[in-house]
Amino acid sequence: MEGKINKQLKKVLKKIVKEA
């Protein structure tokens, strides 16, 4: 469960960084 959340968080963070 924690791994899944971490993976999603990382993906979202990457998207934000790309948009920034």
mmCIF file of the N, C-alpha and C atoms, coordinates in Angstrom:
data_MODEL
# 
_entry.id   MODEL 
# 
loop_
_atom_site.group_PDB 
_atom_site.id 
_atom_site.type_symbol 
_atom_site.label_atom_id 
_atom_site.label_alt_id 
_atom_site.label_comp_id 
_atom_site.label_asym_id 
_atom_site.label_entity_id 
_atom_site.label_seq_id 
_atom_site.pdbx_PDB_ins_code 
_atom_site.Cartn_x 
_atom_site.Cartn_y 
_atom_site.Cartn_z 
_atom_site.occupancy 
_atom_site.B_iso_or_equiv 
_atom_site.pdbx_formal_charge 
_atom_site.auth_seq_id 
_atom_site.auth_comp_id 
_atom_site.auth_asym_id 
_atom_site.auth_atom_id 
_atom_site.pdbx_PDB_model_num 
ATOM 1  N N  . MET A 1 1  ? 0.851 -1.202 0.000   1.00 0.00 ? 1  MET A N  1 
ATOM 2  C CA . MET A 1 1  ? 0.000 0.000  0.000   1.00 0.00 ? 1  MET A CA 1 
ATOM 3  C C  . MET A 1 1  ? 0.889 1.255  0.000   1.00 0.00 ? 1  MET A C  1 
ATOM 4  N N  . GLU A 1 2  ? 1.820 1.307  0.918   1.00 0.00 ? 2  GLU A N  1 
ATOM 5  C CA . GLU A 1 2  ? 2.698 2.484  0.985   1.00 0.00 ? 2  GLU A CA 1 
ATOM 6  C C  . GLU A 1 2  ? 3.468 2.660  -0.317  1.00 0.00 ? 2  GLU A C  1 
ATOM 7  N N  . GLY A 1 3  ? 3.933 1.548  -0.865  1.00 0.00 ? 3  GLY A N  1 
ATOM 8  C CA . GLY A 1 3  ? 4.685 1.622  -2.125  1.00 0.00 ? 3  GLY A CA 1 
ATOM 9  C C  . GLY A 1 3  ? 3.829 2.207  -3.236  1.00 0.00 ? 3  GLY A C  1 
ATOM 10 N N  . LYS A 1 4  ? 2.560 1.810  -3.272  1.00 0.00 ? 4  LYS A N  1 
ATOM 11 C CA . LYS A 1 4  ? 1.670 2.294  -4.337  1.00 0.00 ? 4  LYS A CA 1 
ATOM 12 C C  . LYS A 1 4  ? 1.486 3.813  -4.192  1.00 0.00 ? 4  LYS A C  1 
ATOM 13 N N  . ILE A 1 5  ? 1.260 4.251  -2.965  1.00 0.00 ? 5  ILE A N  1 
ATOM 14 C CA . ILE A 1 5  ? 1.050 5.698  -2.727  1.00 0.00 ? 5  ILE A CA 1 
ATOM 15 C C  . ILE A 1 5  ? 2.329 6.448  -3.101  1.00 0.00 ? 5  ILE A C  1 
ATOM 16 N N  . ASN A 1 6  ? 3.463 5.905  -2.712  1.00 0.00 ? 6  ASN A N  1 
ATOM 17 C CA . ASN A 1 6  ? 4.742 6.559  -3.006  1.00 0.00 ? 6  ASN A CA 1 
ATOM 18 C C  . ASN A 1 6  ? 4.930 6.673  -4.504  1.00 0.00 ? 6  ASN A C  1 
ATOM 19 N N  . LYS A 1 7  ? 4.564 5.625  -5.231  1.00 0.00 ? 7  LYS A N  1 
ATOM 20 C CA . LYS A 1 7  ? 4.734 5.631  -6.694  1.00 0.00 ? 7  LYS A CA 1 
ATOM 21 C C  . LYS A 1 7  ? 3.845 6.713  -7.306  1.00 0.00 ? 7  LYS A C  1 
ATOM 22 N N  . GLN A 1 8  ? 2.600 6.778  -6.831  1.00 0.00 ? 8  GLN A N  1 
ATOM 23 C CA . GLN A 1 8  ? 1.671 7.781  -7.376  1.00 0.00 ? 8  GLN A CA 1 
ATOM 24 C C  . GLN A 1 8  ? 2.174 9.177  -7.032  1.00 0.00 ? 8  GLN A C  1 
ATOM 25 N N  . LEU A 1 9  ? 2.646 9.353  -5.810  1.00 0.00 ? 9  LEU A N  1 
ATOM 26 C CA . LEU A 1 9  ? 3.147 10.667 -5.392  1.00 0.00 ? 9  LEU A CA 1 
ATOM 27 C C  . LEU A 1 9  ? 4.318 11.076 -6.267  1.00 0.00 ? 9  LEU A C  1 
ATOM 28 N N  . LYS A 1 10 ? 5.207 10.133 -6.523  1.00 0.00 ? 10 LYS A N  1 
ATOM 29 C CA . LYS A 1 10 ? 6.378 10.425 -7.366  1.00 0.00 ? 10 LYS A CA 1 
ATOM 30 C C  . LYS A 1 10 ? 5.931 10.831 -8.766  1.00 0.00 ? 10 LYS A C  1 
ATOM 31 N N  . LYS A 1 11 ? 4.920 10.132 -9.282  1.00 0.00 ? 11 LYS A N  1 
ATOM 32 C CA . LYS A 1 11 ? 4.427 10.431 -10.633 1.00 0.00 ? 11 LYS A CA 1 
ATOM 33 C C  . LYS A 1 11 ? 3.846 11.848 -10.666 1.00 0.00 ? 11 LYS A C  1 
ATOM 34 N N  . VAL A 1 12 ? 3.053 12.163 -9.665  1.00 0.00 ? 12 VAL A N  1 
ATOM 35 C CA . VAL A 1 12 ? 2.431 13.499 -9.605  1.00 0.00 ? 12 VAL A CA 1 
ATOM 36 C C  . VAL A 1 12 ? 3.516 14.561 -9.468  1.00 0.00 ? 12 VAL A C  1 
ATOM 37 N N  . LEU A 1 13 ? 4.506 14.283 -8.638  1.00 0.00 ? 13 LEU A N  1 
ATOM 38 C CA . LEU A 1 13 ? 5.597 15.251 -8.437  1.00 0.00 ? 13 LEU A CA 1 
ATOM 39 C C  . LEU A 1 13 ? 6.327 15.480 -9.749  1.00 0.00 ? 13 LEU A C  1 
ATOM 40 N N  . LYS A 1 14 ? 6.564 14.404 -10.480 1.00 0.00 ? 14 LYS A N  1 
ATOM 41 C CA . LYS A 1 14 ? 7.265 14.515 -11.770 1.00 0.00 ? 14 LYS A CA 1 
ATOM 42 C C  . LYS A 1 14 ? 6.449 15.377 -12.733 1.00 0.00 ? 14 LYS A C  1 
ATOM 43 N N  . LYS A 1 15 ? 5.127 15.181 -12.717 1.00 0.00 ? 15 LYS A N  1 
ATOM 44 C CA . LYS A 1 15 ? 4.245 15.942 -13.611 1.00 0.00 ? 15 LYS A CA 1 
ATOM 45 C C  . LYS A 1 15 ? 4.320 17.429 -13.245 1.00 0.00 ? 15 LYS A C  1 
ATOM 46 N N  . ILE A 1 16 ? 4.289 17.702 -11.958 1.00 0.00 ? 16 ILE A N  1 
ATOM 47 C CA . ILE A 1 16 ? 4.329 19.107 -11.506 1.00 0.00 ? 16 ILE A CA 1 
ATOM 48 C C  . ILE A 1 16 ? 5.666 19.722 -11.917 1.00 0.00 ? 16 ILE A C  1 
ATOM 49 N N  . VAL A 1 17 ? 6.731 18.989 -11.726 1.00 0.00 ? 17 VAL A N  1 
ATOM 50 C CA . VAL A 1 17 ? 8.061 19.519 -12.068 1.00 0.00 ? 17 VAL A CA 1 
ATOM 51 C C  . VAL A 1 17 ? 8.133 19.785 -13.565 1.00 0.00 ? 17 VAL A C  1 
ATOM 52 N N  . LYS A 1 18 ? 7.532 18.893 -14.353 1.00 0.00 ? 18 LYS A N  1 
ATOM 53 C CA . LYS A 1 18 ? 7.578 19.065 -15.812 1.00 0.00 ? 18 LYS A CA 1 
ATOM 54 C C  . LYS A 1 18 ? 6.776 20.306 -16.208 1.00 0.00 ? 18 LYS A C  1 
ATOM 55 N N  . GLU A 1 19 ? 5.631 20.498 -15.541 1.00 0.00 ? 19 GLU A N  1 
ATOM 56 C CA . GLU A 1 19 ? 4.778 21.648 -15.864 1.00 0.00 ? 19 GLU A CA 1 
ATOM 57 C C  . GLU A 1 19 ? 5.432 22.943 -15.396 1.00 0.00 ? 19 GLU A C  1 
ATOM 58 N N  . ALA A 1 20 ? 6.108 22.887 -14.259 1.00 0.00 ? 20 ALA A N  1 
ATOM 59 C CA . ALA A 1 20 ? 6.723 24.099 -13.696 1.00 0.00 ? 20 ALA A CA 1 
ATOM 60 C C  . ALA A 1 20 ? 7.751 24.682 -14.661 1.00 0.00 ? 20 ALA A C  1 
# 
